[in-house]
Short mmCIF file of C-alpha atoms in Angstrom, two decimals:
data_model
loop_
_atom_site.label_atom_id
_atom_site.label_comp_id
_atom_site.label_asym_id
_atom_site.label_seq_id
_atom_site.Cartn_x
_atom_site.Cartn_y
_atom_site.Cartn_z
CA UNK A 25 161.06 87.95 96.85
CA UNK A 26 160.26 87.06 100.40
CA UNK A 27 160.28 90.75 101.34
CA UNK A 28 157.60 91.49 98.76
CA UNK A 29 155.33 88.81 100.11
CA UNK A 30 153.04 89.87 102.91
CA UNK A 31 150.58 87.76 104.78
CA UNK A 32 147.03 88.35 103.78
CA UNK A 33 145.26 90.72 106.07
CA UNK A 34 148.51 92.09 107.53
CA UNK A 35 148.34 95.85 107.55
CA UNK A 36 144.68 95.91 106.47
CA UNK A 37 141.73 96.59 108.70
CA UNK A 38 138.87 94.24 109.41
CA UNK A 39 136.42 96.46 107.55
CA UNK A 40 138.52 96.39 104.35
CA UNK A 41 138.66 92.62 104.44
CA UNK A 42 134.97 92.38 105.00
CA UNK A 43 134.13 94.73 102.07
CA UNK A 44 136.65 93.23 99.65
CA UNK A 45 134.96 89.84 99.57
CA UNK A 46 131.43 91.13 98.62
CA UNK A 47 132.96 93.47 96.02
CA UNK A 48 134.78 90.58 94.37
CA UNK A 49 131.65 88.45 94.53
CA UNK A 50 129.55 91.25 92.93
CA UNK A 51 132.23 91.78 90.26
CA UNK A 52 132.34 88.10 89.41
CA UNK A 53 128.60 87.43 89.55
CA UNK A 54 127.19 90.67 88.09
CA UNK A 55 129.75 92.77 86.24
CA UNK A 56 131.45 89.98 84.33
CA UNK A 57 128.21 88.32 83.09
CA UNK A 58 126.71 91.67 82.13
CA UNK A 59 129.93 92.67 80.34
CA UNK A 60 130.09 89.30 78.58
CA UNK A 61 126.46 89.55 77.51
CA UNK A 62 127.02 93.12 76.28
CA UNK A 63 130.13 92.05 74.31
CA UNK A 64 128.20 89.13 72.82
CA UNK A 65 125.32 91.40 71.83
CA UNK A 66 127.72 93.98 70.34
CA UNK A 67 129.55 91.29 68.38
CA UNK A 68 126.24 89.82 67.27
CA UNK A 69 125.02 93.26 66.15
CA UNK A 70 128.23 93.94 64.23
CA UNK A 71 128.07 90.53 62.59
CA UNK A 72 124.41 90.98 61.67
CA UNK A 73 125.13 94.45 60.24
CA UNK A 74 128.18 93.24 58.35
CA UNK A 75 126.88 89.95 56.98
CA UNK A 76 123.07 90.44 56.88
CA UNK A 77 121.81 94.04 56.98
CA UNK A 78 124.67 95.58 54.97
CA UNK A 79 124.49 93.10 52.05
CA UNK A 80 120.69 93.10 52.30
CA UNK A 81 120.60 96.89 51.93
CA UNK A 82 123.34 97.01 49.28
CA UNK A 83 122.21 94.13 47.09
CA UNK A 84 118.44 93.93 47.75
CA UNK A 85 116.74 96.92 49.38
CA UNK A 86 118.63 99.76 47.68
CA UNK A 87 118.16 98.33 44.10
CA UNK A 88 114.56 97.48 45.02
CA UNK A 89 113.82 101.02 46.21
CA UNK A 90 115.58 102.48 43.17
CA UNK A 91 113.51 100.28 40.86
CA UNK A 92 110.30 101.21 42.70
CA UNK A 93 111.21 104.91 42.44
CA UNK A 94 111.94 104.54 38.73
CA UNK A 95 108.65 102.70 38.16
CA UNK A 96 106.68 105.33 40.10
CA UNK A 97 108.43 108.14 38.16
CA UNK A 98 107.63 106.48 34.85
CA UNK A 99 103.99 105.92 35.92
CA UNK A 100 103.68 109.54 37.04
CA UNK A 101 105.09 110.78 33.73
CA UNK A 102 102.92 108.30 31.82
CA UNK A 103 99.73 109.50 33.53
CA UNK A 104 100.32 113.20 34.25
CA UNK A 105 103.16 114.45 31.98
CA UNK A 106 103.49 112.63 28.66
CA UNK A 107 99.75 112.61 27.66
CA UNK A 108 99.39 116.37 28.22
CA UNK A 109 102.68 117.10 26.47
CA UNK A 110 101.62 114.92 23.54
CA UNK A 111 98.15 116.53 23.50
CA UNK A 112 99.70 120.02 23.39
CA UNK A 113 102.48 119.14 20.94
CA UNK A 114 100.60 116.92 18.47
CA UNK A 115 96.96 118.09 18.81
CA UNK A 116 96.34 121.54 20.25
CA UNK A 117 99.28 123.42 18.74
CA UNK A 118 98.83 121.94 15.21
CA UNK A 119 95.06 122.56 15.46
CA UNK A 120 95.68 126.17 16.51
CA UNK A 121 98.25 126.67 13.73
CA UNK A 122 95.86 125.10 11.20
CA UNK A 123 93.01 127.34 12.35
CA UNK A 124 95.24 130.44 12.10
CA UNK A 125 96.43 129.37 8.65
CA UNK A 126 92.85 128.70 7.53
CA UNK A 127 91.69 132.07 8.87
CA UNK A 128 94.56 133.86 7.14
CA UNK A 129 93.86 132.01 3.88
CA UNK A 130 90.14 132.73 4.09
CA UNK A 131 90.85 136.41 4.77
CA UNK A 132 93.53 136.72 2.06
CA UNK A 133 91.96 134.64 -0.70
CA UNK A 134 88.22 134.87 0.04
CA UNK A 135 87.09 137.82 2.14
CA UNK A 136 89.48 140.38 0.60
CA UNK A 137 88.53 139.51 -3.04
CA UNK A 138 84.83 139.42 -2.14
CA UNK A 139 85.12 142.79 -0.39
CA UNK A 140 87.02 144.27 -3.33
CA UNK A 141 84.40 142.88 -5.74
CA UNK A 142 81.56 144.36 -3.68
CA UNK A 143 83.38 147.71 -3.48
CA UNK A 144 83.94 147.69 -7.25
CA UNK A 145 80.28 146.78 -7.83
CA UNK A 146 79.10 149.57 -5.53
CA UNK A 147 81.42 152.07 -7.26
CA UNK A 148 80.26 150.91 -10.69
CA UNK A 149 76.58 151.15 -9.70
CA UNK A 150 77.16 154.63 -8.32
CA UNK A 151 79.21 155.80 -11.30
CA UNK A 152 77.23 154.24 -14.14
CA UNK A 153 73.69 154.16 -12.72
CA UNK A 154 72.93 156.33 -9.72
CA UNK A 155 75.04 159.30 -10.81
CA UNK A 156 73.63 159.43 -14.39
CA UNK A 157 70.08 158.98 -13.04
CA UNK A 158 70.65 161.77 -10.53
CA UNK A 159 72.16 164.04 -13.19
CA UNK A 160 69.24 163.25 -15.56
CA UNK A 161 66.72 163.97 -12.84
CA UNK A 162 68.47 167.26 -12.01
CA UNK A 163 68.60 168.23 -15.71
CA UNK A 164 64.92 167.32 -16.10
CA UNK A 165 63.97 169.42 -13.08
CA UNK A 166 66.03 172.36 -14.37
CA UNK A 167 64.53 172.02 -17.83
CA UNK A 168 61.01 171.82 -16.43
CA UNK A 169 61.68 174.92 -14.37
CA UNK A 170 63.32 176.82 -17.22
CA UNK A 171 61.01 175.83 -20.04
CA UNK A 172 57.72 175.20 -18.24
CA UNK A 173 57.36 176.61 -14.77
CA UNK A 174 59.10 179.93 -15.38
CA UNK A 175 57.22 180.78 -18.67
CA UNK A 176 53.99 179.60 -17.15
CA UNK A 177 54.61 181.76 -14.11
CA UNK A 178 55.39 184.74 -16.30
CA UNK A 179 52.30 184.12 -18.38
CA UNK A 180 50.18 183.73 -15.27
CA UNK A 181 51.52 187.00 -13.91
CA UNK A 182 50.83 188.79 -17.13
CA UNK A 183 47.40 187.18 -17.39
CA UNK A 184 46.60 188.21 -13.87
CA UNK A 185 47.66 191.77 -14.67
CA UNK A 186 45.54 191.77 -17.84
CA UNK A 187 42.64 190.19 -16.01
CA UNK A 188 42.90 192.75 -13.30
CA UNK A 189 43.29 195.44 -15.89
CA UNK A 190 40.57 194.35 -18.27
CA UNK A 191 38.01 192.84 -15.89
CA UNK A 192 37.02 189.97 -13.78
CA UNK A 193 34.96 188.13 -16.36
CA UNK A 194 37.73 187.90 -18.88
CA UNK A 195 39.94 186.98 -16.00
CA UNK A 196 37.60 184.23 -14.88
CA UNK A 197 37.32 182.90 -18.41
CA UNK A 198 41.04 183.12 -18.81
CA UNK A 199 41.63 181.38 -15.49
CA UNK A 200 39.29 178.55 -16.44
CA UNK A 201 40.88 178.25 -19.83
CA UNK A 202 44.33 178.48 -18.26
CA UNK A 203 43.47 175.87 -15.68
CA UNK A 204 42.21 173.54 -18.36
CA UNK A 205 45.23 174.24 -20.50
CA UNK A 206 47.59 173.88 -17.55
CA UNK A 207 45.98 170.63 -16.53
CA UNK A 208 46.01 169.38 -20.09
CA UNK A 209 49.33 170.71 -21.30
CA UNK A 210 51.28 171.08 -18.03
CA UNK A 211 50.07 169.04 -15.08
CA UNK A 212 49.33 165.93 -17.11
CA UNK A 213 52.67 165.94 -19.03
CA UNK A 214 54.64 166.85 -15.90
CA UNK A 215 52.87 164.13 -13.89
CA UNK A 216 53.46 161.63 -16.64
CA UNK A 217 57.10 162.71 -16.88
CA UNK A 218 57.56 162.46 -13.13
CA UNK A 219 55.77 159.10 -13.03
CA UNK A 220 57.86 157.89 -15.96
CA UNK A 221 61.03 159.12 -14.24
CA UNK A 222 60.14 157.48 -10.93
CA UNK A 223 59.13 154.28 -12.69
CA UNK A 224 62.34 154.28 -14.73
CA UNK A 225 64.50 154.94 -11.67
CA UNK A 226 62.69 152.18 -9.78
CA UNK A 227 62.78 149.76 -12.72
CA UNK A 228 66.30 150.44 -14.03
CA UNK A 229 68.09 151.53 -10.83
CA UNK A 230 66.64 150.30 -7.56
CA UNK A 231 65.32 146.93 -8.80
CA UNK A 232 68.67 145.88 -10.43
CA UNK A 233 70.63 147.19 -7.42
CA UNK A 234 68.34 145.31 -5.04
CA UNK A 235 68.53 142.15 -7.11
CA UNK A 236 72.32 142.48 -7.36
CA UNK A 237 72.59 143.00 -3.59
CA UNK A 238 70.32 140.01 -2.90
CA UNK A 239 72.24 137.90 -5.43
CA UNK A 240 75.58 138.96 -3.93
CA UNK A 241 74.32 138.20 -0.39
CA UNK A 242 72.92 134.82 -1.46
CA UNK A 243 76.12 133.96 -3.35
CA UNK A 244 78.25 135.07 -0.40
CA UNK A 245 76.13 132.98 1.97
CA UNK A 246 76.02 129.97 -0.36
CA UNK A 247 79.61 129.93 -1.65
CA UNK A 248 81.49 131.50 1.30
CA UNK A 249 79.81 131.24 4.69
CA UNK A 250 78.15 127.83 4.18
CA UNK A 251 81.38 126.12 2.90
CA UNK A 252 83.49 127.82 5.59
CA UNK A 253 80.98 126.79 8.29
CA UNK A 254 80.82 123.25 6.91
CA UNK A 255 84.63 123.12 6.81
CA UNK A 256 84.87 124.28 10.42
CA UNK A 257 82.16 121.80 11.47
CA UNK A 258 83.93 118.99 9.60
CA UNK A 259 87.24 119.99 11.17
CA UNK A 260 85.68 120.08 14.66
CA UNK A 261 84.01 116.68 14.13
CA UNK A 262 87.27 115.22 12.82
CA UNK A 263 89.29 116.61 15.73
CA UNK A 264 86.73 115.26 18.21
CA UNK A 265 86.33 111.88 16.49
CA UNK A 266 89.95 111.18 15.59
CA UNK A 267 91.90 113.16 18.21
CA UNK A 268 90.02 114.07 21.38
CA UNK A 269 87.99 110.85 21.73
CA UNK A 270 91.03 108.52 21.17
CA UNK A 271 93.16 110.66 23.47
CA UNK A 272 90.44 110.52 26.14
CA UNK A 273 90.12 106.74 25.80
CA UNK A 274 93.92 106.45 25.90
CA UNK A 275 94.06 108.55 29.07
CA UNK A 276 91.34 106.45 30.70
CA UNK A 277 93.12 103.25 29.69
CA UNK A 278 96.46 104.63 30.94
CA UNK A 279 94.80 105.63 34.22
CA UNK A 280 93.37 102.12 34.70
CA UNK A 281 96.69 100.50 33.75
CA UNK A 282 98.58 102.82 36.08
CA UNK A 283 96.13 102.00 38.87
CA UNK A 284 96.61 98.28 38.34
CA UNK A 285 100.39 98.67 38.14
CA UNK A 286 100.44 100.81 41.28
CA UNK A 287 98.22 98.25 43.03
CA UNK A 288 100.52 95.41 41.94
CA UNK A 289 103.61 97.41 42.98
CA UNK A 290 102.01 98.13 46.35
CA UNK A 291 101.25 94.45 46.86
CA UNK A 292 104.81 93.59 45.83
CA UNK A 293 106.25 96.18 48.23
CA UNK A 294 104.03 94.87 51.03
CA UNK A 295 105.09 91.30 50.23
CA UNK A 296 108.78 92.31 50.15
CA UNK A 297 108.34 94.24 53.40
CA UNK A 298 106.80 91.21 55.03
CA UNK A 299 109.41 88.84 53.58
CA UNK A 300 112.50 91.01 54.13
CA UNK A 301 111.66 92.98 57.28
CA UNK A 302 108.72 91.57 59.21
CA UNK A 303 109.48 87.84 58.92
CA UNK A 304 113.25 88.21 59.74
CA UNK A 305 112.46 90.52 62.66
CA UNK A 306 109.82 88.06 63.88
CA UNK A 307 112.25 85.16 63.60
CA UNK A 308 115.04 87.12 65.30
CA UNK A 309 112.65 88.14 68.06
CA UNK A 310 111.27 84.61 68.42
CA UNK A 311 114.49 82.59 68.11
CA UNK A 312 117.19 85.04 69.31
CA UNK A 313 115.89 87.86 71.50
CA UNK A 314 113.35 85.77 73.40
CA UNK A 315 115.91 83.07 74.42
CA UNK A 316 118.49 85.79 75.21
CA UNK A 317 115.89 87.58 77.32
CA UNK A 318 115.04 84.36 79.11
CA UNK A 319 118.76 83.74 79.76
CA UNK A 320 119.22 87.30 81.02
CA UNK A 321 116.11 86.94 83.20
CA UNK A 322 117.41 83.68 84.68
CA UNK A 323 120.87 85.22 85.13
CA UNK A 324 119.34 88.23 86.87
CA UNK A 325 117.34 85.97 89.16
CA UNK A 326 120.48 83.96 89.92
CA UNK A 327 122.50 87.12 90.55
CA UNK A 328 119.80 88.51 92.86
CA UNK A 329 119.62 85.22 94.73
CA UNK A 330 123.42 85.13 95.02
CA UNK A 331 123.52 88.74 96.21
CA UNK A 332 120.89 87.97 98.81
CA UNK A 333 122.87 84.92 99.92
CA UNK A 334 126.17 86.88 100.07
CA UNK A 335 124.46 89.70 101.94
CA UNK A 336 123.04 87.20 104.43
CA UNK A 337 126.49 85.59 104.90
CA UNK A 338 128.17 88.98 105.35
CA UNK A 339 125.49 89.95 107.87
CA UNK A 340 126.02 86.69 109.75
CA UNK A 341 129.81 87.20 109.63
CA UNK A 342 129.55 90.73 110.95
CA UNK A 343 126.79 90.31 113.45
CA UNK A 344 127.37 86.70 114.33
#
């Protein structure tokens, strides 16, 4: 044991002895306090994370943020998703289906029968009125040509030949008599027949057809287009009064309610932020970090003063 013990300074130079003392002083006065402060801060941080921040996040902030996210999701769906889905599902699609069904019903049970009736009426008028009138007029023209115009023409030709053959005076007398006879027995009856035919066609064909067309148009307008237009107008007024206007008021009310809820949630989040983050950080800064900073500042000043003092003593020891 005595062999292991050596006198201090034996075997060591003067410079080593001089440097060892300031190094020990620096280690004791600077390194150890800094290490102790660092260990205290690390332990304080771990304790705060374990007992304050961890439970605060697990039991307060995380459920709070989840609730806020759920509330914002519900508000977004309430304002931007559910009203439009409900409008499409319960208003627009049933209205479109009803309009299509109404159009199909009107076409199948109204327009098609009316069109068939008009086609049958036109066919009946053509078959039982216009065609017989046309055939009668054609027969009358053929009869007039065969029994009047052709014999008259033949007689006129023969009379002209006789007049040419037997003289101008008899011809002139014959022409005058023929003109009178033709006017009396041909032109007048033919004119009366033509006038009677035209009057009959006008009276018994065109006037009934025109009246039937006007009656059909008036009936179609009165019993088809006016009720259909009134039904569409009533349907449009009902949709606007009982669907679109309430849905619009509901959307406006939902928008105002969502705005108030969002405003209240924002105020609550700001209040929670101030209560859970700002106020604790302020208190930690005011009551923990500021005193620790003051202690570290005083310790640094003390260490600097001690280093200056040790440096002055070392300088005096070396330089005398």
